[in-house]
Amino acid sequence: MHSYAVSIELLLAAPHSRYAGRPSDGPLPASGPETPPSIEIRAGLGVVGDRFYAKPAHRAASVTLMAMESLEYVAASLSLAEIPDAAGPRRNIMLRGFPVDELRGVRFSLDSGHGPVEFQGNRPANPCAWMDVVIAPGAFAAMRGRGGVRCEPLSSGRLSLGAATLTTLD
């Protein structure tokens, strides 16, 4: 068991996918606020209010995490003048301070001050062609292997923006 000081930079709970249809048509508009200051996680169900919440096909992958450092890598590799919008990749939790892609196959917890929420890191959260539209041309390729991890929530709780602790439990 190891603990790491991290920061939760962005939380996303989107009631529907904004990346539907052809990327060349652009994303759909948001139907309301999608980036709250805190989110509720339910064991086996996902992020309350998110499009994958309680969907049987997504139970083992209902919460997605990505490292902010991965987005910064994409910006640097594409020579972008600024870091892309952290909501662009559409990950539920954007985390700073830990190589999130290493959480595949790892049981871990996140605690932002409300008590630990446990997850099982499962498969990669692979990027899609939309990244070339919403971030920059070439982002899809630059994000390969850095898109984060899809997780199953093993316990319920709340996560908030700001300082947090990530603890690997395996």
PDB file of C-alpha atoms in Angstrom:
ATOM      1  CA  MET A   1       0.000   0.000   0.000  1.00  0.00           C
ATOM      2  CA  HIS A   2       1.410   3.368  -1.053  1.00  0.00           C
ATOM      3  CA  SER A   3      -0.114   6.846  -0.772  1.00  0.00           C
ATOM      4  CA  TYR A   4       0.500   9.827  -3.064  1.00  0.00           C
ATOM      5  CA  ALA A   5      -0.458  13.487  -2.723  1.00  0.00           C
ATOM      6  CA  VAL A   6      -2.428  14.404  -5.853  1.00  0.00           C
ATOM      7  CA  SER A   7      -4.804  17.108  -6.992  1.00  0.00           C
ATOM      8  CA  ILE A   8      -8.218  16.621  -8.569  1.00  0.00           C
ATOM      9  CA  GLU A   9      -8.172  19.251 -11.330  1.00  0.00           C
ATOM     10  CA  LEU A  10     -11.538  18.594 -13.003  1.00  0.00           C
ATOM     11  CA  LEU A  11     -14.654  16.519 -12.369  1.00  0.00           C
ATOM     12  CA  LEU A  12     -17.114  15.683 -15.126  1.00  0.00           C
ATOM     13  CA  ALA A  13     -20.667  14.322 -14.859  1.00  0.00           C
ATOM     14  CA  ALA A  14     -22.205  14.526 -18.334  1.00  0.00           C
ATOM     15  CA  PRO A  15     -25.801  13.313 -18.702  1.00  0.00           C
ATOM     16  CA  HIS A  16     -25.305  12.602 -22.409  1.00  0.00           C
ATOM     17  CA  SER A  17     -22.472  12.208 -24.887  1.00  0.00           C
ATOM     18  CA  ARG A  18     -21.535  15.412 -26.668  1.00  0.00           C
ATOM     19  CA  TYR A  19     -19.409  13.484 -29.168  1.00  0.00           C
ATOM     20  CA  ALA A  20     -22.099  11.863 -31.299  1.00  0.00           C
ATOM     21  CA  GLY A  21     -22.164  11.557 -35.050  1.00  0.00           C
ATOM     22  CA  ARG A  22     -19.256  12.694 -37.209  1.00  0.00           C
ATOM     23  CA  PRO A  23     -16.402  14.591 -35.609  1.00  0.00           C
ATOM     24  CA  SER A  24     -16.433  16.985 -38.563  1.00  0.00           C
ATOM     25  CA  ASP A  25     -19.898  18.149 -37.426  1.00  0.00           C
ATOM     26  CA  GLY A  26     -18.474  19.238 -34.054  1.00  0.00           C
ATOM     27  CA  PRO A  27     -19.637  18.368 -30.549  1.00  0.00           C
ATOM     28  CA  LEU A  28     -23.217  18.722 -29.390  1.00  0.00           C
ATOM     29  CA  PRO A  29     -23.932  21.563 -26.949  1.00  0.00           C
ATOM     30  CA  ALA A  30     -23.954  20.839 -23.239  1.00  0.00           C
ATOM     31  CA  SER A  31     -27.430  20.390 -21.766  1.00  0.00           C
ATOM     32  CA  GLY A  32     -26.374  22.020 -18.499  1.00  0.00           C
ATOM     33  CA  PRO A  33     -23.400  22.206 -16.146  1.00  0.00           C
ATOM     34  CA  GLU A  34     -21.047  19.243 -16.590  1.00  0.00           C
ATOM     35  CA  THR A  35     -18.036  20.170 -14.443  1.00  0.00           C
ATOM     36  CA  PRO A  36     -19.236  20.439 -10.829  1.00  0.00           C
ATOM     37  CA  PRO A  37     -16.977  21.122  -7.834  1.00  0.00           C
ATOM     38  CA  SER A  38     -17.808  17.657  -6.463  1.00  0.00           C
ATOM     39  CA  ILE A  39     -19.337  14.384  -7.639  1.00  0.00           C
ATOM     40  CA  GLU A  40     -21.054  11.457  -5.922  1.00  0.00           C
ATOM     41  CA  ILE A  41     -19.745   7.979  -6.718  1.00  0.00           C
ATOM     42  CA  ARG A  42     -21.899   4.901  -6.118  1.00  0.00           C
ATOM     43  CA  ALA A  43     -20.357   1.446  -5.769  1.00  0.00           C
ATOM     44  CA  GLY A  44     -20.973  -0.664  -8.871  1.00  0.00           C
ATOM     45  CA  LEU A  45     -22.917   2.148 -10.562  1.00  0.00           C
ATOM     46  CA  GLY A  46     -20.568   5.062 -11.337  1.00  0.00           C
ATOM     47  CA  VAL A  47     -20.854   8.845 -11.154  1.00  0.00           C
ATOM     48  CA  VAL A  48     -24.330  10.059 -10.207  1.00  0.00           C
ATOM     49  CA  GLY A  49     -25.707  12.095 -13.124  1.00  0.00           C
ATOM     50  CA  ASP A  50     -23.231  10.755 -15.691  1.00  0.00           C
ATOM     51  CA  ARG A  51     -24.324   9.052 -18.910  1.00  0.00           C
ATOM     52  CA  PHE A  52     -22.720   5.728 -17.855  1.00  0.00           C
ATOM     53  CA  TYR A  53     -24.345   5.673 -14.395  1.00  0.00           C
ATOM     54  CA  ALA A  54     -26.068   2.326 -13.668  1.00  0.00           C
ATOM     55  CA  LYS A  55     -25.602   1.064 -17.238  1.00  0.00           C
ATOM     56  CA  PRO A  56     -24.943  -2.702 -16.968  1.00  0.00           C
ATOM     57  CA  ALA A  57     -22.598  -2.706 -19.985  1.00  0.00           C
ATOM     58  CA  HIS A  58     -20.364  -0.100 -18.328  1.00  0.00           C
ATOM     59  CA  ARG A  59     -20.243  -1.248 -14.686  1.00  0.00           C
ATOM     60  CA  ALA A  60     -16.567  -2.283 -14.854  1.00  0.00           C
ATOM     61  CA  ALA A  61     -15.726   0.932 -16.729  1.00  0.00           C
ATOM     62  CA  SER A  62     -18.197   3.514 -15.456  1.00  0.00           C
ATOM     63  CA  VAL A  63     -15.628   5.988 -14.080  1.00  0.00           C
ATOM     64  CA  THR A  64     -12.755   7.313 -16.188  1.00  0.00           C
ATOM     65  CA  LEU A  65      -9.563   8.908 -14.872  1.00  0.00           C
ATOM     66  CA  MET A  66      -6.824  10.711 -16.798  1.00  0.00           C
ATOM     67  CA  ALA A  67      -3.635  12.499 -15.765  1.00  0.00           C
ATOM     68  CA  MET A  68      -3.405  16.231 -16.443  1.00  0.00           C
ATOM     69  CA  GLU A  69       0.236  15.561 -17.283  1.00  0.00           C
ATOM     70  CA  SER A  70      -0.978  13.503 -20.267  1.00  0.00           C
ATOM     71  CA  LEU A  71      -2.895  16.498 -21.592  1.00  0.00           C
ATOM     72  CA  GLU A  72       0.181  18.665 -21.057  1.00  0.00           C
ATOM     73  CA  TYR A  73       2.251  16.099 -22.979  1.00  0.00           C
ATOM     74  CA  VAL A  74      -0.203  16.329 -25.885  1.00  0.00           C
ATOM     75  CA  ALA A  75       0.027  20.133 -25.857  1.00  0.00           C
ATOM     76  CA  ALA A  76       3.845  20.050 -25.832  1.00  0.00           C
ATOM     77  CA  SER A  77       4.122  17.366 -28.511  1.00  0.00           C
ATOM     78  CA  LEU A  78       1.784  19.344 -30.799  1.00  0.00           C
ATOM     79  CA  SER A  79       3.458  22.688 -29.957  1.00  0.00           C
ATOM     80  CA  LEU A  80       0.165  24.154 -28.743  1.00  0.00           C
ATOM     81  CA  ALA A  81       0.332  27.644 -27.251  1.00  0.00           C
ATOM     82  CA  GLU A  82      -1.793  26.609 -24.266  1.00  0.00           C
ATOM     83  CA  ILE A  83      -2.980  23.502 -22.466  1.00  0.00           C
ATOM     84  CA  PRO A  84      -6.242  22.198 -23.973  1.00  0.00           C
ATOM     85  CA  ASP A  85      -9.511  22.339 -22.049  1.00  0.00           C
ATOM     86  CA  ALA A  86      -9.357  19.561 -19.451  1.00  0.00           C
ATOM     87  CA  ALA A  87     -12.990  18.651 -20.225  1.00  0.00           C
ATOM     88  CA  GLY A  88     -12.115  17.871 -23.852  1.00  0.00           C
ATOM     89  CA  PRO A  89     -11.139  14.225 -23.297  1.00  0.00           C
ATOM     90  CA  ARG A  90     -14.457  13.707 -21.419  1.00  0.00           C
ATOM     91  CA  ARG A  91     -12.891  11.883 -18.452  1.00  0.00           C
ATOM     92  CA  ASN A  92     -14.790  11.950 -15.142  1.00  0.00           C
ATOM     93  CA  ILE A  93     -11.698  12.725 -13.074  1.00  0.00           C
ATOM     94  CA  MET A  94      -8.660  14.694 -14.267  1.00  0.00           C
ATOM     95  CA  LEU A  95      -5.884  14.098 -11.759  1.00  0.00           C
ATOM     96  CA  ARG A  96      -2.498  15.761 -11.293  1.00  0.00           C
ATOM     97  CA  GLY A  97       0.443  14.094  -9.576  1.00  0.00           C
ATOM     98  CA  PHE A  98       0.201  10.410 -10.503  1.00  0.00           C
ATOM     99  CA  PRO A  99       0.720   8.429 -13.761  1.00  0.00           C
ATOM    100  CA  VAL A 100      -2.918   7.365 -14.049  1.00  0.00           C
ATOM    101  CA  ASP A 101      -2.284   4.954 -16.938  1.00  0.00           C
ATOM    102  CA  GLU A 102      -0.354   2.766 -14.453  1.00  0.00           C
ATOM    103  CA  LEU A 103      -3.599   2.085 -12.552  1.00  0.00           C
ATOM    104  CA  ARG A 104      -4.760  -0.568 -15.039  1.00  0.00           C
ATOM    105  CA  GLY A 105      -5.318  -3.745 -13.026  1.00  0.00           C
ATOM    106  CA  VAL A 106      -4.771  -1.921  -9.705  1.00  0.00           C
ATOM    107  CA  ARG A 107      -7.175  -1.490  -6.807  1.00  0.00           C
ATOM    108  CA  PHE A 108      -6.825   2.042  -5.399  1.00  0.00           C
ATOM    109  CA  SER A 109      -8.654   4.742  -3.494  1.00  0.00           C
ATOM    110  CA  LEU A 110      -9.044   8.490  -3.853  1.00  0.00           C
ATOM    111  CA  ASP A 111      -9.781  10.692  -0.866  1.00  0.00           C
ATOM    112  CA  SER A 112     -10.417  14.415  -1.260  1.00  0.00           C
ATOM    113  CA  GLY A 113     -11.385  14.923   2.369  1.00  0.00           C
ATOM    114  CA  HIS A 114     -14.749  13.124   2.488  1.00  0.00           C
ATOM    115  CA  GLY A 115     -13.293   9.644   3.081  1.00  0.00           C
ATOM    116  CA  PRO A 116     -11.731   7.223   0.602  1.00  0.00           C
ATOM    117  CA  VAL A 117     -13.580   6.020  -2.483  1.00  0.00           C
ATOM    118  CA  GLU A 118     -12.235   2.701  -3.769  1.00  0.00           C
ATOM    119  CA  PHE A 119     -11.863   1.772  -7.424  1.00  0.00           C
ATOM    120  CA  GLN A 120     -10.629  -1.112  -9.507  1.00  0.00           C
ATOM    121  CA  GLY A 121      -8.597   0.131 -12.453  1.00  0.00           C
ATOM    122  CA  ASN A 122      -9.560  -1.950 -15.457  1.00  0.00           C
ATOM    123  CA  ARG A 123      -9.031  -1.234 -19.135  1.00  0.00           C
ATOM    124  CA  PRO A 124      -7.464   1.716 -20.919  1.00  0.00           C
ATOM    125  CA  ALA A 125      -9.656   4.731 -21.691  1.00  0.00           C
ATOM    126  CA  ASN A 126      -8.506   4.907 -25.281  1.00  0.00           C
ATOM    127  CA  PRO A 127      -8.751   8.225 -27.109  1.00  0.00           C
ATOM    128  CA  CYS A 128     -10.960   8.604 -30.161  1.00  0.00           C
ATOM    129  CA  ALA A 129     -10.874  10.607 -33.395  1.00  0.00           C
ATOM    130  CA  TRP A 130     -12.846  13.387 -31.674  1.00  0.00           C
ATOM    131  CA  MET A 131      -9.599  14.443 -29.961  1.00  0.00           C
ATOM    132  CA  ASP A 132      -8.349  15.831 -33.301  1.00  0.00           C
ATOM    133  CA  VAL A 133     -11.426  18.086 -33.373  1.00  0.00           C
ATOM    134  CA  VAL A 134     -11.827  19.194 -29.754  1.00  0.00           C
ATOM    135  CA  ILE A 135      -8.123  19.450 -28.809  1.00  0.00           C
ATOM    136  CA  ALA A 136      -6.053  19.838 -31.995  1.00  0.00           C
ATOM    137  CA  PRO A 137      -5.124  17.897 -35.136  1.00  0.00           C
ATOM    138  CA  GLY A 138      -2.767  15.117 -34.082  1.00  0.00           C
ATOM    139  CA  ALA A 139      -4.159  14.836 -30.535  1.00  0.00           C
ATOM    140  CA  PHE A 140      -5.728  11.426 -31.231  1.00  0.00           C
ATOM    141  CA  ALA A 141      -2.320   9.918 -32.019  1.00  0.00           C
ATOM    142  CA  ALA A 142      -0.505  11.859 -29.271  1.00  0.00           C
ATOM    143  CA  MET A 143      -2.949  10.561 -26.625  1.00  0.00           C
ATOM    144  CA  ARG A 144      -2.471   6.873 -27.475  1.00  0.00           C
ATOM    145  CA  GLY A 145      -1.255   5.135 -24.331  1.00  0.00           C
ATOM    146  CA  ARG A 146      -2.036   8.272 -22.287  1.00  0.00           C
ATOM    147  CA  GLY A 147      -5.851   8.332 -22.376  1.00  0.00           C
ATOM    148  CA  GLY A 148      -6.296   7.187 -18.805  1.00  0.00           C
ATOM    149  CA  VAL A 149      -8.077   4.234 -17.273  1.00  0.00           C
ATOM    150  CA  ARG A 150     -11.674   3.045 -17.033  1.00  0.00           C
ATOM    151  CA  CYS A 151     -12.555   1.981 -13.507  1.00  0.00           C
ATOM    152  CA  GLU A 152     -15.221   0.230 -11.508  1.00  0.00           C
ATOM    153  CA  PRO A 153     -16.188   1.996  -8.273  1.00  0.00           C
ATOM    154  CA  LEU A 154     -15.974  -0.477  -5.385  1.00  0.00           C
ATOM    155  CA  SER A 155     -17.311   1.875  -2.691  1.00  0.00           C
ATOM    156  CA  SER A 156     -19.541   4.922  -2.544  1.00  0.00           C
ATOM    157  CA  GLY A 157     -18.553   8.441  -1.591  1.00  0.00           C
ATOM    158  CA  ARG A 158     -17.876  12.005  -2.670  1.00  0.00           C
ATOM    159  CA  LEU A 159     -14.893  13.491  -4.496  1.00  0.00           C
ATOM    160  CA  SER A 160     -14.187  17.218  -4.677  1.00  0.00           C
ATOM    161  CA  LEU A 161     -11.803  19.435  -6.608  1.00  0.00           C
ATOM    162  CA  GLY A 162      -8.456  20.179  -4.981  1.00  0.00           C
ATOM    163  CA  ALA A 163      -5.951  18.326  -2.867  1.00  0.00           C
ATOM    164  CA  ALA A 164      -6.476  14.573  -2.538  1.00  0.00           C
ATOM    165  CA  THR A 165      -4.685  11.365  -1.656  1.00  0.00           C
ATOM    166  CA  LEU A 166      -4.392   8.420  -4.025  1.00  0.00           C
ATOM    167  CA  THR A 167      -3.586   5.136  -2.283  1.00  0.00           C
ATOM    168  CA  THR A 168      -2.742   1.946  -4.162  1.00  0.00           C
ATOM    169  CA  LEU A 169      -4.300  -0.966  -2.304  1.00  0.00           C
ATOM    170  CA  ASP A 170      -2.780  -3.989  -4.112  1.00  0.00           C
TER     171      ASP A 170
END
